[in-house]
Structure formats: structure tokens, C-alpha cells
Short mmCIF file of N, CA and C in Angstrom, two decimals:
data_model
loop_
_atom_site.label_atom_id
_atom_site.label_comp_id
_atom_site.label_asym_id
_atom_site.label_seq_id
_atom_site.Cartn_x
_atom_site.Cartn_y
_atom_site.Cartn_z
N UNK A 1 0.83 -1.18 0.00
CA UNK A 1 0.00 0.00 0.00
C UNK A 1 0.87 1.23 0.00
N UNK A 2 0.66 2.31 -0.77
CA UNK A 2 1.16 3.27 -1.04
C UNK A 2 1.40 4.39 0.60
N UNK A 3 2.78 4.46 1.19
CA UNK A 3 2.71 4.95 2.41
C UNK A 3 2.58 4.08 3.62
N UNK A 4 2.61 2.91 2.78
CA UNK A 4 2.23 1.51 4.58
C UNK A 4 3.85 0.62 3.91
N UNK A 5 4.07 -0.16 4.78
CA UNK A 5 5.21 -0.85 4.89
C UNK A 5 4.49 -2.22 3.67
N UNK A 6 3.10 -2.27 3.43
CA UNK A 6 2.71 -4.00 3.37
C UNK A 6 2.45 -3.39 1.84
N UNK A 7 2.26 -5.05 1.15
CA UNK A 7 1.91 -4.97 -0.56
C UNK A 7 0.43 -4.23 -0.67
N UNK A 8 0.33 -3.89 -2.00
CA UNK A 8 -0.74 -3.28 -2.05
C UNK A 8 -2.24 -4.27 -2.38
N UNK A 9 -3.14 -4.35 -2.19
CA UNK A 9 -4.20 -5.37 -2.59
C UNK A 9 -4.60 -5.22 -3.97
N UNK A 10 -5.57 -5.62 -4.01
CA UNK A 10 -6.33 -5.95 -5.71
C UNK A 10 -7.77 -5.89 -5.45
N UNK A 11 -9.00 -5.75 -6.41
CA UNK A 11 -9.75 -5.47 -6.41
C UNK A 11 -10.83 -4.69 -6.92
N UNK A 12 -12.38 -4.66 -7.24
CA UNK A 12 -12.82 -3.54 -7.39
C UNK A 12 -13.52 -2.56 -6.95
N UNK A 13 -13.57 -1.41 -6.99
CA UNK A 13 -14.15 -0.12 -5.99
C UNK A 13 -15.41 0.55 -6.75
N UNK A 14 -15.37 1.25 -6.33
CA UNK A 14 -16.59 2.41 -7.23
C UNK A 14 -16.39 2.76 -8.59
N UNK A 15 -16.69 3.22 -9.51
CA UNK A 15 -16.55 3.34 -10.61
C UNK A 15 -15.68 5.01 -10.76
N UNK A 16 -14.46 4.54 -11.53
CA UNK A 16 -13.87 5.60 -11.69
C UNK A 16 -14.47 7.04 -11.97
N UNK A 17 -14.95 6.70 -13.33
CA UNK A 17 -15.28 7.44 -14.35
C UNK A 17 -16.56 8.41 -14.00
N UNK A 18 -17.23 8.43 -12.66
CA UNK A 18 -18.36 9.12 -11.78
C UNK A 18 -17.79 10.79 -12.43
N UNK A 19 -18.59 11.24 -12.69
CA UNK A 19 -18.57 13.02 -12.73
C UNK A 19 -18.71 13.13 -11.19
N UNK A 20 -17.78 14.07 -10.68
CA UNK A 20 -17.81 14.91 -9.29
C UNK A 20 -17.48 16.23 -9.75
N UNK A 21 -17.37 16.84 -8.52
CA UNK A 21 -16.88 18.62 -8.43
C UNK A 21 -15.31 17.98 -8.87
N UNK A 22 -14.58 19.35 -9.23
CA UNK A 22 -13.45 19.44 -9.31
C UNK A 22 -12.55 19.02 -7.80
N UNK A 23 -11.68 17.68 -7.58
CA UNK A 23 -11.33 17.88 -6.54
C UNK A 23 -9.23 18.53 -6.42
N UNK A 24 -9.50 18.66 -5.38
CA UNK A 24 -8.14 19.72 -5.16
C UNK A 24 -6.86 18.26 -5.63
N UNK A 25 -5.84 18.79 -6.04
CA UNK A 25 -4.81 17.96 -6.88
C UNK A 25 -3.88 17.59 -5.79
N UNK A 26 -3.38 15.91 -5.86
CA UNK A 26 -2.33 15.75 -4.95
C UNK A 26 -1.03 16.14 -6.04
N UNK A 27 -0.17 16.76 -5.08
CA UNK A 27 0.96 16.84 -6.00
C UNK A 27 2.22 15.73 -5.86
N UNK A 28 2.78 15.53 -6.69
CA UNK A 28 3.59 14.64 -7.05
C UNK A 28 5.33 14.92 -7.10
N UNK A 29 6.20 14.45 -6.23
CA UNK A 29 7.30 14.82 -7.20
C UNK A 29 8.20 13.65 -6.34
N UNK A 30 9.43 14.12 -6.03
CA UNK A 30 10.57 13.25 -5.88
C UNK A 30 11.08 13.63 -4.23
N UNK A 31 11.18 14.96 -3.18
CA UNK A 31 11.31 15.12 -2.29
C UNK A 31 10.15 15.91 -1.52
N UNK A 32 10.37 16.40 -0.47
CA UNK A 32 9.42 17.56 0.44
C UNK A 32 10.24 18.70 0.83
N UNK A 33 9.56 19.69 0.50
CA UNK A 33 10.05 21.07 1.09
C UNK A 33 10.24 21.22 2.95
N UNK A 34 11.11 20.78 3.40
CA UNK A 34 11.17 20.58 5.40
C UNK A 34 10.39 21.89 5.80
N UNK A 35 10.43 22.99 4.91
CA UNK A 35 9.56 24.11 5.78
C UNK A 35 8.14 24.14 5.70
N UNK A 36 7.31 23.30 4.08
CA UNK A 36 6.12 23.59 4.21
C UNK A 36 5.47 21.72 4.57
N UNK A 37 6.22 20.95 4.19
CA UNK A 37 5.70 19.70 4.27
C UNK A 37 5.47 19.46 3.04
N UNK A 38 4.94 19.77 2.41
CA UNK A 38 4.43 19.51 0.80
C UNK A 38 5.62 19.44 -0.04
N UNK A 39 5.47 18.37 -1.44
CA UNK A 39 6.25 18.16 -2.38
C UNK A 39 7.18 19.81 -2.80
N UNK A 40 8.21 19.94 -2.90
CA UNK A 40 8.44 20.61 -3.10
C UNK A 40 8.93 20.98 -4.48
N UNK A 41 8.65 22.19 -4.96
CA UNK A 41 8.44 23.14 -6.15
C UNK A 41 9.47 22.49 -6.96
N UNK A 42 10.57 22.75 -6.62
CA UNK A 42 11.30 22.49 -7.46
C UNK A 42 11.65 20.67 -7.56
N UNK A 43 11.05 20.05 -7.01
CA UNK A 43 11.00 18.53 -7.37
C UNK A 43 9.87 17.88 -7.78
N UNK A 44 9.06 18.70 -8.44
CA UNK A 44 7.53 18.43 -8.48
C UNK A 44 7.99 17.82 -10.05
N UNK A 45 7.43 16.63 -9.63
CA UNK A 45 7.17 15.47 -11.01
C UNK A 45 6.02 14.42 -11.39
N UNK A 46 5.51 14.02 -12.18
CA UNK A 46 4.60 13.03 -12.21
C UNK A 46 5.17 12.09 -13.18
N UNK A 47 6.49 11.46 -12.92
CA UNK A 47 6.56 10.25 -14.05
C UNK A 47 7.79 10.23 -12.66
N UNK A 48 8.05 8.94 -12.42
CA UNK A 48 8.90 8.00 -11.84
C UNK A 48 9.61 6.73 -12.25
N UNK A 49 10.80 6.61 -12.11
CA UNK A 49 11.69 5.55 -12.68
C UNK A 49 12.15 5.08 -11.54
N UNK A 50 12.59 3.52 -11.71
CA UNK A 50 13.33 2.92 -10.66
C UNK A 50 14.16 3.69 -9.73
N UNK A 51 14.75 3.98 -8.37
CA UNK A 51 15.71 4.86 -7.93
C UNK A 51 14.99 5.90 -7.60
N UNK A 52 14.05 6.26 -7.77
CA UNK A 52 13.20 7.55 -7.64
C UNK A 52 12.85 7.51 -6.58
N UNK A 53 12.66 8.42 -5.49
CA UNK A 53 11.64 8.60 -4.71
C UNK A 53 10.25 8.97 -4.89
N UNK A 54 9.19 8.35 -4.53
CA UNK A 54 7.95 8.65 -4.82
C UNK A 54 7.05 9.61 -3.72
N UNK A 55 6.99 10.67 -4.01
CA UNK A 55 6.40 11.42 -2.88
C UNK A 55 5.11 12.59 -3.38
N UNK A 56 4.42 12.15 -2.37
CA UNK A 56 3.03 12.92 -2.28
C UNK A 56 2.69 13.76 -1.41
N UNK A 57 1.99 14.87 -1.88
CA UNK A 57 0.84 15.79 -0.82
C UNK A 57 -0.29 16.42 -1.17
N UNK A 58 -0.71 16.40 -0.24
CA UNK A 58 -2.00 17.29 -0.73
C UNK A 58 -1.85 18.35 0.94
N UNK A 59 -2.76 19.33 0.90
CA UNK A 59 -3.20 20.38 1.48
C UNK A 59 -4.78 20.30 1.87
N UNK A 60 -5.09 19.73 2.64
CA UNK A 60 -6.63 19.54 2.68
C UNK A 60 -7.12 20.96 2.99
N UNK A 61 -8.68 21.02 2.80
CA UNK A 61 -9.43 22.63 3.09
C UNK A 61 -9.57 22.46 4.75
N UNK A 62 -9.59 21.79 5.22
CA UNK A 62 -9.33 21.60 6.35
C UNK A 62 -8.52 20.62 7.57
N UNK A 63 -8.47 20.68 8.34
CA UNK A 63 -7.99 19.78 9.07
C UNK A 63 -8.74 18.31 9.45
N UNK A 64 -8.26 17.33 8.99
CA UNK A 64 -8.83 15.91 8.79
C UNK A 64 -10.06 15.23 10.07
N UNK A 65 -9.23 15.69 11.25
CA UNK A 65 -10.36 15.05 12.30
C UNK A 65 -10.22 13.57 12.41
N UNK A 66 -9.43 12.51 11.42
CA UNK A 66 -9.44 11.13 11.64
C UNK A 66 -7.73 10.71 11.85
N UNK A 67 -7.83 9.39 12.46
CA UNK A 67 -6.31 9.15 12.39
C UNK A 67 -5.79 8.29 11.39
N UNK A 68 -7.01 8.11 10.40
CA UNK A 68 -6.67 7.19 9.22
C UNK A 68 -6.87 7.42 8.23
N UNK A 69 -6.46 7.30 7.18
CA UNK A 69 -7.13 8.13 5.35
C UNK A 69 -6.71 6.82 4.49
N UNK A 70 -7.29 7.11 3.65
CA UNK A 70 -7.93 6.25 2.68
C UNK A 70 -7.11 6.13 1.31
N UNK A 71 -6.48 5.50 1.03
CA UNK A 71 -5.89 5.71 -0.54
C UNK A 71 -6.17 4.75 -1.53
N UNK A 72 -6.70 5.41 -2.56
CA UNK A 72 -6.85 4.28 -3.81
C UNK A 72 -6.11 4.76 -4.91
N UNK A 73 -5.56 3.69 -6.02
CA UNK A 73 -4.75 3.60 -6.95
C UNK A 73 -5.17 2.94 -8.06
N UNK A 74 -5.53 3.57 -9.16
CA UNK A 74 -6.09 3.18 -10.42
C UNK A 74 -5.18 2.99 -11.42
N UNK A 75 -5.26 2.00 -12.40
CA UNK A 75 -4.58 1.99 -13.69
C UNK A 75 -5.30 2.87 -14.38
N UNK A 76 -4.72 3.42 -15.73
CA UNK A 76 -5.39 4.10 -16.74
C UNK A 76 -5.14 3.28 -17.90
N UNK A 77 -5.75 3.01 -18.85
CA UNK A 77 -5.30 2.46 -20.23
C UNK A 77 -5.70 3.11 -20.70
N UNK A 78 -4.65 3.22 -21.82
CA UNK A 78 -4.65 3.84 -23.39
C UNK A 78 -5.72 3.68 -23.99
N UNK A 79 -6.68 2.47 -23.62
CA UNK A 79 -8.20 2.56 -24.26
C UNK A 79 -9.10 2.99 -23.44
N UNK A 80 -8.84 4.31 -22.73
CA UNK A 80 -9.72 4.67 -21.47
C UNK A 80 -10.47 3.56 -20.67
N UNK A 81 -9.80 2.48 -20.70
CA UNK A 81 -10.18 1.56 -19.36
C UNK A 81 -9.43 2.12 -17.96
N UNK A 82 -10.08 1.71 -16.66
CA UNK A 82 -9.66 1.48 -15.67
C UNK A 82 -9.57 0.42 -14.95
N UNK A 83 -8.67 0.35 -14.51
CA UNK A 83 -8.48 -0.73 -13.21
C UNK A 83 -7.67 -1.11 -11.98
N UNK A 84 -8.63 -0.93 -10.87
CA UNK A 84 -8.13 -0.83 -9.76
C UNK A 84 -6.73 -1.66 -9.61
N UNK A 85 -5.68 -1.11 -9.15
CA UNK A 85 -4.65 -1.96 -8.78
C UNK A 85 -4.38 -1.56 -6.93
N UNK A 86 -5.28 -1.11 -5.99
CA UNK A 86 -5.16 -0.61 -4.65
C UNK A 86 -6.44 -0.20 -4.55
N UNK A 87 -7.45 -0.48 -3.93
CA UNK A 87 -8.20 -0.42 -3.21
C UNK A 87 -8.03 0.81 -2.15
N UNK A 88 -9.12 1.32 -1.63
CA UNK A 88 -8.96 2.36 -0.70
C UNK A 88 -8.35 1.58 0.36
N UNK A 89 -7.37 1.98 1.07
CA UNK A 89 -5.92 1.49 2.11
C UNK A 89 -5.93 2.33 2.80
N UNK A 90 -6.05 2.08 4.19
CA UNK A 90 -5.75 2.59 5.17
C UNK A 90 -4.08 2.88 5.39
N UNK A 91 -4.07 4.51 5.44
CA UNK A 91 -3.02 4.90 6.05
C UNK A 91 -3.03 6.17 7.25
N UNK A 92 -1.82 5.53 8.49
CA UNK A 92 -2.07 6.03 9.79
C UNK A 92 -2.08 7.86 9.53
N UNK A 93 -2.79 9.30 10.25
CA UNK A 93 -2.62 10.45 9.71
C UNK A 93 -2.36 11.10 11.14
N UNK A 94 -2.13 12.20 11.31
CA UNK A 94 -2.65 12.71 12.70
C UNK A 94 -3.78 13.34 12.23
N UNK A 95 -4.77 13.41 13.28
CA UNK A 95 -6.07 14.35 13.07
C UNK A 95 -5.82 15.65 12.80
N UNK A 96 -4.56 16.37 13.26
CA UNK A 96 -4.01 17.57 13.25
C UNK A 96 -3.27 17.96 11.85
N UNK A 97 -3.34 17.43 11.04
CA UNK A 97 -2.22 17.18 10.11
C UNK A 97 -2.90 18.34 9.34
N UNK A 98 -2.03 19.43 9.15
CA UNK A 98 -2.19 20.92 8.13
C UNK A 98 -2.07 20.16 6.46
N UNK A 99 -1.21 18.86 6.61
CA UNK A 99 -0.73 18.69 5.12
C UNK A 99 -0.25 17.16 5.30
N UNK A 100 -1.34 16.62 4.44
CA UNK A 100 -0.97 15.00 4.02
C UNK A 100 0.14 14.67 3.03
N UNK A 101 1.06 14.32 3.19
CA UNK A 101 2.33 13.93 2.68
C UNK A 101 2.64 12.39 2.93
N UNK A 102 3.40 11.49 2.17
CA UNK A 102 3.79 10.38 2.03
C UNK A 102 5.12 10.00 1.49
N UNK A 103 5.94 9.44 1.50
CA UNK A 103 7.35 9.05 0.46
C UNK A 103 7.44 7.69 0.84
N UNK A 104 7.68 7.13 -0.21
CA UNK A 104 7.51 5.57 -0.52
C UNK A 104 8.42 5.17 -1.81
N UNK A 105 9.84 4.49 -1.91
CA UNK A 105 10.27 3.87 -2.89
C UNK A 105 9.66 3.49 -4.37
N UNK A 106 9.89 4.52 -5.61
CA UNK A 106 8.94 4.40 -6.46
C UNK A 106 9.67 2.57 -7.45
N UNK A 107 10.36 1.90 -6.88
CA UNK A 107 11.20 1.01 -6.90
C UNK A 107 9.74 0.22 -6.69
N UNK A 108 9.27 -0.13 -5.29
CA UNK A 108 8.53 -0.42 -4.57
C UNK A 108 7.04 -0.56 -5.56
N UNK A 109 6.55 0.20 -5.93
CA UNK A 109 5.26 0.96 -6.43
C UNK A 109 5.73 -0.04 -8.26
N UNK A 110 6.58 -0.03 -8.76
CA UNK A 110 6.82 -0.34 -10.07
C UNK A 110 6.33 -1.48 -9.99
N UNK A 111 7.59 -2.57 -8.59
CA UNK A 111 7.24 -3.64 -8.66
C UNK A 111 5.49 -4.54 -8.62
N UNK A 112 5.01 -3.32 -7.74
CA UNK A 112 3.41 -4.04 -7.16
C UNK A 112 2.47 -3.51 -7.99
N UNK A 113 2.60 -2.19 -8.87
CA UNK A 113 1.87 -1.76 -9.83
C UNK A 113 2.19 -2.45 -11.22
N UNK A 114 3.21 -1.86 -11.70
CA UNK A 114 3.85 -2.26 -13.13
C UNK A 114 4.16 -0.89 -13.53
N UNK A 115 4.43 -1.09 -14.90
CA UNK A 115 4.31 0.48 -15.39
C UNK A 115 3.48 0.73 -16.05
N UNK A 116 2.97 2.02 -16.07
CA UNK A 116 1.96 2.76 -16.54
C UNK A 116 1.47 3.99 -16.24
N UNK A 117 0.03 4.25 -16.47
CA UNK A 117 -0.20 5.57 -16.12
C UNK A 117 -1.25 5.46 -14.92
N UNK A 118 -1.43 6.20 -13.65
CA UNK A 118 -2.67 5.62 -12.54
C UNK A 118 -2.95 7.06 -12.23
N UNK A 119 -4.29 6.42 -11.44
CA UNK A 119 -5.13 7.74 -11.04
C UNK A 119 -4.80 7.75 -9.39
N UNK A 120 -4.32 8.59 -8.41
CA UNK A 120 -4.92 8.10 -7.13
C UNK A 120 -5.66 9.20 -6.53
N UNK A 121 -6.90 8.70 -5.68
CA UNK A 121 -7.94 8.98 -4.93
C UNK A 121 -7.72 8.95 -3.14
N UNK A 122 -7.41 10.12 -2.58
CA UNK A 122 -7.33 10.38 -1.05
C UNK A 122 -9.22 10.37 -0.55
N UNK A 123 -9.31 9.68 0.29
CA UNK A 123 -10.61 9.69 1.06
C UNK A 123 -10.39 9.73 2.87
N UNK A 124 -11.05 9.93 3.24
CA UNK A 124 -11.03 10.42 4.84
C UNK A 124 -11.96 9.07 5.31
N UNK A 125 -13.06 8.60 4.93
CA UNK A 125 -13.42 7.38 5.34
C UNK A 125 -13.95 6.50 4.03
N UNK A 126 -14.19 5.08 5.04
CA UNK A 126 -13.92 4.11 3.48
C UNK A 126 -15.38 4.11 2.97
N UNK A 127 -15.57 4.10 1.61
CA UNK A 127 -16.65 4.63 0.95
C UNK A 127 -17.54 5.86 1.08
N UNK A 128 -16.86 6.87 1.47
CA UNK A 128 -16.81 8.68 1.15
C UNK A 128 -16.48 9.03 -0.14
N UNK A 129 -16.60 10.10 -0.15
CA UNK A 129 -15.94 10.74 -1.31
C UNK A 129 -15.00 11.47 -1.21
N UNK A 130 -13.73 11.28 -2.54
CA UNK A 130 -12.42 11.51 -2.39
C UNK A 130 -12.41 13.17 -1.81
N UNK A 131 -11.29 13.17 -0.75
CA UNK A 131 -11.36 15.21 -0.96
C UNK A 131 -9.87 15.14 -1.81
N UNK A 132 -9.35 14.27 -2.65
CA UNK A 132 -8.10 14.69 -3.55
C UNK A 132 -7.33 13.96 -4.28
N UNK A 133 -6.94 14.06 -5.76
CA UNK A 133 -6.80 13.19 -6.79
C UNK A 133 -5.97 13.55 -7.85
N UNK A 134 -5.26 12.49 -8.36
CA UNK A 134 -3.99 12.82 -9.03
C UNK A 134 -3.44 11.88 -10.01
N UNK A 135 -2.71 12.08 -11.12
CA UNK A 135 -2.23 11.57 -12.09
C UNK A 135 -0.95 11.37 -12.16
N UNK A 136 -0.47 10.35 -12.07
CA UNK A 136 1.47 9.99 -12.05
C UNK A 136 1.73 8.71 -12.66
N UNK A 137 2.71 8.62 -13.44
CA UNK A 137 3.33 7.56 -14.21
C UNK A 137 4.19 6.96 -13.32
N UNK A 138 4.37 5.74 -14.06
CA UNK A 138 5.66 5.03 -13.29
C UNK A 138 5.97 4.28 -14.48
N UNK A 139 7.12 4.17 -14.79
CA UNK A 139 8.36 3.87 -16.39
C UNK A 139 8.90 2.55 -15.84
N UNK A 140 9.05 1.74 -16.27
CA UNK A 140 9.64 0.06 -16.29
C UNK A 140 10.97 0.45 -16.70
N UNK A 141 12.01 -0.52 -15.99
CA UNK A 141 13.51 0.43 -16.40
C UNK A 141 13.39 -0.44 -17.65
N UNK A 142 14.89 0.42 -18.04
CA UNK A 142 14.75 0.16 -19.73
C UNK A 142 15.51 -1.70 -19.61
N UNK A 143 15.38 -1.90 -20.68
CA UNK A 143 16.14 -3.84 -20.98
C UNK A 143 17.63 -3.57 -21.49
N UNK A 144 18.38 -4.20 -20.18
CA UNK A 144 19.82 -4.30 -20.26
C UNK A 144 19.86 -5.00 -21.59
#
């Protein structure tokens, strides 16, 4: 699971493709800024290769209130299919938390995903609706 020590599961969830409001963007890149918590500016990426660090945040509109959040991880295909490869996953938060952040071996994520292109979905409880969502690649190293 993306942010937990354990593999990620399999499965299917709600239907991607639901029209909602616009939700606020997790950002993506390679480190964290130590002063704001969030991905920082100048490492902000959405495609990852072996060796990479994989790191996330979002900024919620408010302060969470739970000690657990929710993450799901979608494939995208090139023929606008989806498919779940992570299930909404519990990961530990503080209730206090100004800014949800994560870093996780994108090494890690290649192996249990594959490569491709995925969607992921932050939720506050399991079967809510996401408050934040995002688009990031992950690249298969190249063939020695």
C-alpha cells in the first residue's frame, strides 16, 4: 500500500469514471520542502523511474479530524479503461495534520503496480468521497 510498509491489494471499488466537483490535486514529485511539508516546487514530477523517490501531498481545506485516510490507486489504459490496482488502504494520519504527505520507494510501487499511467484517490473514510486526486506515471527500467 502506497505509504504503509505492506503490498498493495487488488480489487474492485466504485466506478472511476463518476462526474464529481473538481477535486483539489495531490501533487507529485521526488522530495518535500522541510519548511512547508508539501512536495516541493522544485522537485515536483509526475513520471517516476526505478531509484526515484515517490512522494506525495496534498493540502486539505481543512484539518482531517481522523487518524486514518484512505488511498486508492487506479490503472489508466490507453483505451480509457480502468483498473483498480489498490483499493482504498488505510493509512495512519494525525487528526491535526495541516498537510498530508507520504514518500515511498517508487522502486517499490513499479514492482506491485507495473508500469503505466494511474489515477490516485485520497478519502477520509472508506466509501466517502475523495477530498483529492492525481495523475502519475511510473516507467519500467529500460532492458539491459
Amino acid at each position: 500500500r502506497l505509504g504503509s510498509p505492506d503490498a498493495p491489494g487488488t480489487g474492485a471499488s466504485g466506478s472511476p469514471g463518476s462526474p464529481r466537483p473538481t477535486l483539489p490535486a495531490i501533487a507529485f514529485g521526488t522530495g518535500l520542502d522541510t519548511v512547508t511539508g508539501e512536495v516541493a516546487t522544485d522537485l515536483r514530477t509526475g513520471r517516476f523511474a526505478a531509484g526515484d523517490s515517490f512522494v506525495y501531498s496534498v493540502r486539505p481545506s481543512g484539518r482531517p479530524g481522523v487518524d486514518e485516510l484512505y488511498v486508492e490507486v487506479i490503472r489508466l489504459g490507453p483505451d480509457q479503461t480502468s483498473t483498480p490496482v489498490q483499493t482504498p488502504a488505510p493509512q495512519p494520519i494525525s487528526p491535526d495534520a495541516e498537510v498530508i504527505a507520504y514518500d515511498v520507494p517508487a522502486d517499490r510501487l513499479i514492482e506491485d503496480f507495473g508500469p503505466g499511467t494511474f489515477l490516485m484517490r485520497i478519502y477520509l473514510e472508506p466509501g466517502g468521497s475523495p477530498i483529492a486526486e492525481g495523475q502519475f506515471e511510473l516507467v519500467a527500467p529500460a532492458a539491459s
